[in-house]
């Protein structure tokens, strides 16, 4: 299967069916901590979209031309048995930390208003599991470069959707009478369970 | 310093109970949910986190006076990433089936906020022996919760209790066929992702009820 449908199916899968938060539990720390406020949720959602779309392809290039078994053959045939796969965690996390820093500097220079609204969330993203998870899934599923771009963007959109949805629900139930010890994280957890159940309805879709 | 005076005991026991990293500090939830489908996965994951957290706390505490404050995050990340790579390679070498099941979640220990959080909040301010105890306590607190969650998810979701062994896991007990014949059914939802969220939500509630912690939201 090639062509636009293929990419569309990867995108839909990443957003709805295999939502990175609700199906794979990635990025939950910031998901729970920040979903108290809607505008902050929109901010971190956008930041995750940007950083995931940038880091996944960069890590793909590093994996394909540096780390994978036989990836170094573009230098010399002697390296065809070299396998630097064990370095992937260190390389990926450094790329992510560096990229987050770069994106932050870039925004500060070119879009002051965006920087002001996203500024405090960007450093948090470096340790958001969904970013590293996106790169690791991309390696595990052996995506090509264009699939990786679509997958990275789709996962970001999935995160955005989930966090804004949870923030809106939490805003709605702010004055509800919840048992005191369940308030906060406990309730957010139960709500996420219900959201995740709702998203499971998409899993019947065959793409 | 004596190893087991009351202060050290507090460092270990607080995170297991009244200051639990998952249910009260709300750190490291990501991996806590993903690996709780079966008990044996949760046990192996706990061991991995105990190893990484204790060693990273000790190492960072030993070099804490040489780390410039501005670049500490990068240094912490690289120490943690190296330790996690060691665990990842060890699992691949000796417990291949298990490393396949845990897939990316071993790697994601790096971004487990408990590890960074404890390094930042404790290891960089205390000596190595206290940092070790703090690591031990926090990783046990983490382990306690994920083992409880996985126990319920596996028992009621799949009807088995599995302990880790060298291969695909040793089934300690399974619900006898006579129960199914009598009309008992597994709750399939629990092995899917919503079940994880809901069980963990309930566990957090119960734990906070015991610890007497309230949060306004």
Coordinates of C-alpha atoms in Angstrom, one line a residue:
Chain A
X1 CA 0.0 0.0 0.0
X2 CA 1.5 3.3 -1.0
X3 CA 0.4 6.8 -1.7
X4 CA -1.5 9.3 0.4
X5 CA -3.8 6.7 2.0
X6 CA -0.9 5.0 3.6
X7 CA 0.3 8.2 5.3
X8 CA -3.2 9.1 6.2
X9 CA -3.6 5.8 7.9
X10 CA -0.4 6.2 9.9
X11 CA -1.6 9.7 10.9
X12 CA -5.1 8.6 12.0
X13 CA -3.6 5.6 13.8
X14 CA -1.2 7.9 15.7
X15 CA -3.8 10.4 16.7
X16 CA -6.8 8.2 17.5
X17 CA -6.3 4.5 17.6
X18 CA -2.8 4.3 19.1
X19 CA -3.0 7.6 21.0
X20 CA 0.4 8.1 22.6
X21 CA -1.1 9.1 26.0
X22 CA -4.3 7.1 26.2
X23 CA -3.1 3.8 24.7
X24 CA 0.7 3.9 25.4
X25 CA 0.7 5.9 28.6
X26 CA 3.5 8.2 27.5
X27 CA 4.0 11.7 28.7
X28 CA 1.6 11.2 31.6
X29 CA 3.6 13.2 34.1
X30 CA 3.1 16.5 32.3
X31 CA -0.3 15.3 31.1
X32 CA -1.6 15.1 34.7
X33 CA 0.3 18.1 36.1
X34 CA -0.6 20.6 33.5
X35 CA -4.2 19.6 32.6
X36 CA -5.4 21.7 35.5
X37 CA -5.6 24.7 33.2
X38 CA -6.9 24.8 29.6
X39 CA -4.6 27.5 28.2
X40 CA -1.5 25.9 29.7
X41 CA -2.6 22.6 28.1
X42 CA -2.9 24.2 24.7
X43 CA 0.6 25.6 25.2
X44 CA 2.3 22.4 26.1
X45 CA 0.3 20.5 23.4
X46 CA 1.6 22.8 20.7
X47 CA 5.2 22.5 22.1
X48 CA 5.0 18.7 22.0
X49 CA 3.7 18.8 18.4
X50 CA 6.7 21.0 17.4
X51 CA 9.3 19.1 19.2
X52 CA 8.1 15.6 18.2
X53 CA 7.8 16.6 14.5
X54 CA 11.4 17.8 14.6
X55 CA 13.2 15.2 16.8
X56 CA 11.7 12.1 15.3
X57 CA 13.1 12.7 11.8
X58 CA 16.5 13.8 13.2
X59 CA 16.7 10.6 15.3
X60 CA 15.7 8.6 12.2
X61 CA 18.7 10.0 10.3
X62 CA 21.0 9.3 13.2
X63 CA 19.6 5.7 13.6
X64 CA 19.8 5.0 9.8
X65 CA 23.2 6.4 9.1
X66 CA 25.1 6.0 12.4
X67 CA 23.6 3.6 14.9
X68 CA 21.8 0.7 13.2
X69 CA 23.7 -2.5 12.3
X70 CA 25.5 -1.9 9.0
X71 CA 24.5 1.8 9.1
X72 CA 28.1 3.0 8.6
X73 CA 28.6 1.3 5.2
X74 CA 28.3 4.8 3.6
X75 CA 31.8 5.4 5.0
X76 CA 33.4 2.1 4.2
X77 CA 32.4 -1.5 3.6
X78 CA 34.6 -2.5 6.6
X79 CA 31.9 -1.2 9.0
X80 CA 29.1 -3.5 7.7
X81 CA 29.1 -5.6 11.0
X82 CA 29.4 -2.6 13.3
X83 CA 26.3 -2.3 15.5
X84 CA 26.1 0.9 17.6
X85 CA 22.5 0.2 18.6
X86 CA 23.4 0.2 22.3
X87 CA 24.1 3.9 22.1
X88 CA 20.6 4.7 20.9
X89 CA 19.2 5.8 24.3
X90 CA 22.1 8.2 25.0
X91 CA 22.1 9.7 21.5
X92 CA 18.3 10.1 21.3
X93 CA 18.0 11.8 24.7
X94 CA 20.9 14.2 23.9
X95 CA 19.3 15.1 20.6
X96 CA 16.0 15.7 22.3
X97 CA 17.6 17.9 25.0
X98 CA 19.6 19.8 22.4
X99 CA 16.6 20.3 20.1
X100 CA 14.4 21.6 23.0
X101 CA 17.1 24.1 23.8
X102 CA 17.4 25.1 20.1
X103 CA 13.6 25.4 19.6
X104 CA 13.5 27.6 22.7
X105 CA 16.2 29.9 21.4
X106 CA 14.7 30.1 18.0
X107 CA 11.3 31.0 19.4
X108 CA 12.8 33.6 21.7
X109 CA 14.4 35.3 18.7
X110 CA 11.6 35.1 16.1
X111 CA 8.3 34.8 17.9
X112 CA 8.2 36.5 21.2
X113 CA 4.5 36.0 21.8
X114 CA 4.8 32.2 21.2
X115 CA 7.9 32.1 23.4
X116 CA 6.0 33.9 26.2
X117 CA 3.2 31.4 26.1
X118 CA 5.3 28.3 25.6
X119 CA 8.5 29.4 27.3
X120 CA 8.1 27.6 30.7
X121 CA 6.9 24.4 29.1
X122 CA 9.7 23.8 26.7
X123 CA 12.3 22.7 29.2
X124 CA 9.8 20.3 30.7
X125 CA 9.4 18.6 27.4
X126 CA 12.9 17.3 27.4
X127 CA 11.9 14.8 30.0
X128 CA 8.5 14.1 28.6
X129 CA 8.4 10.4 27.8
X130 CA 6.3 10.9 24.7
X131 CA 9.2 12.5 22.8
X132 CA 11.7 9.8 23.6
X133 CA 8.9 7.2 23.1
X134 CA 8.1 8.5 19.7
X135 CA 11.7 8.0 18.6
X136 CA 11.9 4.5 20.1
X137 CA 8.7 3.4 18.5
X138 CA 9.9 4.8 15.2
X139 CA 13.0 2.5 15.5
X140 CA 11.0 -0.5 16.6
X141 CA 8.4 -0.2 13.8
X142 CA 11.1 0.4 11.1
X143 CA 9.4 3.4 9.6
X144 CA 10.8 5.2 6.6
X145 CA 11.7 8.9 6.8
X146 CA 8.4 10.2 5.5
X147 CA 6.4 7.8 7.7
X148 CA 8.5 9.0 10.6
X149 CA 7.6 12.6 9.9
X150 CA 3.9 11.8 9.7
X151 CA 4.1 9.6 12.8
X152 CA 5.9 12.2 14.8
X153 CA 3.4 14.9 13.9
X154 CA 0.4 12.6 14.4
X155 CA 1.6 11.6 17.9
X156 CA 2.0 15.2 18.8
X157 CA -1.5 16.0 17.6
X158 CA -2.8 13.0 19.6
X159 CA -1.1 14.4 22.8
X160 CA -2.6 17.8 22.1
X161 CA -6.1 16.4 21.7
X162 CA -5.9 14.3 24.8
X163 CA -4.5 17.0 27.1
X164 CA -7.0 19.6 25.9
X165 CA -9.8 17.2 26.4
X166 CA -8.8 16.3 29.9
X167 CA -8.2 19.9 30.8
X168 CA -11.7 20.8 29.6
X169 CA -13.3 18.0 31.6
X170 CA -11.4 18.9 34.7
X171 CA -12.5 22.5 34.3
X172 CA -16.2 21.4 34.0
X173 CA -16.1 19.3 37.2
X174 CA -14.2 21.9 39.2
X175 CA -17.2 22.5 41.5
X176 CA -18.4 18.9 41.7
X177 CA -18.6 17.2 45.0
X178 CA -15.7 14.7 44.8
X179 CA -14.6 12.7 47.8
X180 CA -11.7 14.8 49.3
X181 CA -9.0 12.2 49.0
X182 CA -9.9 11.5 45.4
X183 CA -9.6 15.1 44.3
X184 CA -6.7 16.0 42.0
X185 CA -4.7 13.2 40.6
X186 CA -7.0 10.4 41.6
X187 CA -9.9 11.9 39.8
X188 CA -7.8 12.9 36.8
X189 CA -6.7 9.2 36.6
X190 CA -10.3 8.0 36.5
X191 CA -11.3 10.6 33.9
X192 CA -8.3 9.6 31.8
X193 CA -9.6 6.0 32.0
X194 CA -12.9 7.1 30.7
X195 CA -11.3 9.1 27.9
X196 CA -9.2 6.2 27.0
X197 CA -12.3 4.0 26.9
X198 CA -13.9 6.5 24.5
X199 CA -10.8 6.5 22.3
X200 CA -10.9 2.7 22.2
X201 CA -14.1 3.0 20.1
X202 CA -11.8 4.0 17.3
X203 CA -9.9 0.7 17.4
X204 CA -12.5 -1.0 15.4
X205 CA -11.6 1.1 12.4
X206 CA -9.7 -0.9 9.8
X207 CA -7.3 1.3 7.8
Chain B
X1 CA 27.1 7.6 60.5
X2 CA 25.2 4.6 61.7
X3 CA 23.3 3.1 58.8
X4 CA 20.1 2.2 60.6
X5 CA 19.3 5.0 62.9
X6 CA 15.9 6.6 62.9
X7 CA 16.7 9.2 60.3
X8 CA 17.8 6.6 57.8
X9 CA 14.7 4.5 58.5
X10 CA 12.6 7.5 57.8
X11 CA 14.4 8.1 54.5
X12 CA 13.5 4.6 53.4
X13 CA 10.0 4.2 54.9
X14 CA 8.6 7.6 54.0
X15 CA 8.6 7.2 50.2
X16 CA 7.0 3.7 50.6
X17 CA 4.1 5.1 52.6
X18 CA 3.3 8.8 53.3
X19 CA 5.4 10.3 50.5
X20 CA 5.0 7.6 47.8
X21 CA 6.5 8.7 44.5
X22 CA 3.6 7.5 42.4
X23 CA 0.5 8.1 44.5
X24 CA 1.5 11.2 46.4
X25 CA 4.3 12.9 44.5
X26 CA 2.8 11.8 41.1
X27 CA 6.0 11.0 39.4
X28 CA 6.9 8.3 37.0
X29 CA 3.3 7.3 36.1
X30 CA 4.1 6.7 32.5
X31 CA 6.0 3.4 32.9
X32 CA 3.9 2.5 35.9
X33 CA 0.9 1.9 33.8
X34 CA 2.4 0.3 30.7
X35 CA 4.2 -2.5 32.5
X36 CA 1.4 -3.5 34.8
X37 CA -0.4 -6.0 32.4
X38 CA 1.3 -8.9 34.1
X39 CA 2.8 -9.3 37.5
X40 CA 6.1 -10.7 36.2
X41 CA 6.6 -7.6 34.0
X42 CA 6.0 -5.4 37.0
X43 CA 8.5 -7.3 39.1
X44 CA 11.3 -7.1 36.5
X45 CA 10.6 -3.4 35.9
X46 CA 10.8 -2.8 39.7
X47 CA 14.2 -4.5 39.8
X48 CA 15.4 -2.4 36.9
X49 CA 14.2 0.9 38.6
X50 CA 15.7 -0.1 41.9
X51 CA 19.0 -0.6 40.2
X52 CA 18.9 2.6 38.1
X53 CA 17.7 4.8 40.9
X54 CA 20.1 3.6 43.6
X55 CA 23.1 3.7 41.3
X56 CA 22.2 7.1 39.8
X57 CA 21.6 8.6 43.2
X58 CA 24.9 7.3 44.5
X59 CA 26.9 8.3 41.5
X60 CA 25.4 11.8 41.3
X61 CA 25.8 12.3 45.0
X62 CA 29.5 11.3 44.7
X63 CA 30.2 13.9 42.0
X64 CA 27.8 16.5 43.3
X65 CA 30.5 19.0 44.3
X66 CA 32.0 18.9 40.8
X67 CA 28.8 19.5 38.8
X68 CA 28.3 23.1 37.6
X69 CA 24.7 24.1 38.3
X70 CA 24.0 25.3 34.8
X71 CA 24.7 22.1 33.1
X72 CA 23.5 19.7 35.7
X73 CA 20.4 18.5 33.8
X74 CA 22.6 17.3 30.9
X75 CA 25.0 15.6 33.3
X76 CA 22.1 13.9 35.2
X77 CA 20.6 12.8 31.9
X78 CA 23.8 11.2 30.6
X79 CA 24.5 9.4 33.9
X80 CA 20.9 8.0 33.9
X81 CA 21.0 7.2 30.2
X82 CA 24.2 5.2 30.6
X83 CA 22.7 3.2 33.5
X84 CA 19.5 2.5 31.6
X85 CA 21.5 1.3 28.6
X86 CA 23.3 -1.2 30.9
X87 CA 19.9 -2.5 32.1
X88 CA 18.6 -2.7 28.6
X89 CA 21.6 -4.7 27.3
X90 CA 21.5 -7.0 30.4
X91 CA 17.8 -7.7 29.8
X92 CA 18.4 -8.4 26.2
X93 CA 21.2 -10.8 27.0
X94 CA 19.7 -12.8 29.9
X95 CA 15.9 -12.2 29.7
X96 CA 15.2 -11.9 26.0
X97 CA 11.5 -12.7 26.2
X98 CA 11.0 -10.2 28.9
X99 CA 12.9 -7.5 27.1
X100 CA 10.7 -8.0 24.1
X101 CA 7.5 -7.6 26.2
X102 CA 8.8 -4.5 27.9
X103 CA 9.9 -3.2 24.5
X104 CA 10.5 0.6 24.7
X105 CA 9.5 1.0 28.3
X106 CA 12.9 -0.1 29.6
X107 CA 14.4 2.8 27.6
X108 CA 11.8 5.1 29.0
X109 CA 13.2 4.7 32.5
X110 CA 15.4 7.6 31.4
X111 CA 12.6 9.9 31.3
X112 CA 10.9 8.5 34.4
X113 CA 10.5 11.6 36.4
X114 CA 11.2 9.7 39.7
X115 CA 14.8 9.3 38.7
X116 CA 15.4 12.9 37.7
X117 CA 13.3 14.1 40.5
X118 CA 15.2 12.3 43.2
X119 CA 18.5 13.3 41.7
X120 CA 17.6 16.9 41.7
X121 CA 15.8 17.0 45.0
X122 CA 17.9 14.7 47.1
X123 CA 21.1 13.2 45.6
X124 CA 22.7 16.6 44.8
X125 CA 22.2 17.8 48.3
X126 CA 23.2 14.7 50.4
X127 CA 26.0 12.2 50.9
X128 CA 26.2 8.9 49.0
X129 CA 24.9 6.6 51.8
X130 CA 21.8 8.7 52.4
X131 CA 21.3 9.1 48.7
X132 CA 21.4 5.3 48.4
X133 CA 18.8 4.9 51.0
X134 CA 16.6 7.5 49.4
X135 CA 16.9 5.7 46.1
X136 CA 16.1 2.4 47.6
X137 CA 13.0 3.8 49.4
X138 CA 11.6 5.6 46.4
X139 CA 12.1 2.7 44.0
X140 CA 10.5 0.4 46.5
X141 CA 7.6 2.8 46.8
X142 CA 7.3 2.8 43.0
X143 CA 7.5 -1.0 43.0
X144 CA 4.9 -1.5 45.7
X145 CA 2.3 0.5 43.7
X146 CA 3.0 -1.1 40.3
X147 CA 3.1 -4.6 41.8
X148 CA -0.3 -4.0 43.5
X149 CA -1.8 -2.6 40.3
X150 CA -0.4 -5.4 38.1
X151 CA -1.6 -8.0 40.6
X152 CA -5.2 -6.9 40.3
X153 CA -5.0 -6.3 36.5
X154 CA -3.7 -9.7 35.9
X155 CA -5.8 -11.6 38.4
X156 CA -9.1 -10.1 37.3
X157 CA -8.2 -9.3 33.7
X158 CA -6.5 -12.5 32.6
X159 CA -7.3 -14.8 35.5
X160 CA -3.6 -15.8 36.2
X161 CA -0.8 -14.8 38.5
X162 CA 2.6 -15.0 36.8
X163 CA 6.0 -14.8 38.4
X164 CA 9.2 -14.0 36.4
X165 CA 11.5 -16.8 35.3
X166 CA 14.1 -17.1 32.6
X167 CA 11.6 -17.4 29.8
X168 CA 8.0 -16.5 29.3
X169 CA 7.0 -16.5 32.9
X170 CA 6.0 -19.1 35.4
X171 CA 2.2 -19.3 36.1
X172 CA 1.9 -19.5 39.8
X173 CA -1.9 -19.8 39.9
X174 CA -4.7 -19.6 37.5
X175 CA -8.5 -19.4 38.1
X176 CA -9.7 -23.0 37.8
X177 CA -12.0 -24.0 35.0
X178 CA -14.8 -25.0 37.4
X179 CA -15.1 -21.2 38.2
X180 CA -15.6 -20.4 34.6
X181 CA -18.1 -23.2 34.3
X182 CA -20.0 -21.8 37.2
X183 CA -20.4 -18.5 35.4
X184 CA -17.3 -16.5 36.4
X185 CA -15.8 -14.2 33.7
X186 CA -12.6 -12.3 33.4
X187 CA -13.0 -8.5 33.1
X188 CA -11.3 -8.0 29.7
X189 CA -11.3 -4.2 30.1
X190 CA -8.6 -4.5 32.8
X191 CA -5.9 -5.7 30.5
X192 CA -6.6 -2.9 28.1
X193 CA -5.4 0.7 28.8
X194 CA -8.5 2.1 30.4
X195 CA -8.3 -0.6 33.1
X196 CA -4.8 0.6 34.0
X197 CA -5.9 4.2 34.5
X198 CA -8.9 3.3 36.5
X199 CA -7.1 0.8 38.8
X200 CA -4.3 3.2 39.4
X201 CA -6.8 6.0 40.1
X202 CA -8.5 3.8 42.8
X203 CA -5.1 2.8 44.3
X204 CA -4.1 6.4 44.6
X205 CA -7.4 7.1 46.3
X206 CA -7.0 4.3 48.8
X207 CA -3.4 5.2 49.5
X208 CA -4.3 8.8 50.1
X209 CA -7.1 7.8 52.4
X210 CA -4.5 5.9 54.5
X211 CA -1.8 8.6 54.3
X212 CA -4.4 11.3 55.0
X213 CA -3.4 13.6 52.1
X214 CA -5.7 16.0 50.4
X215 CA -5.2 18.1 47.4
X216 CA -7.3 21.0 46.2
X217 CA -8.2 20.9 42.6

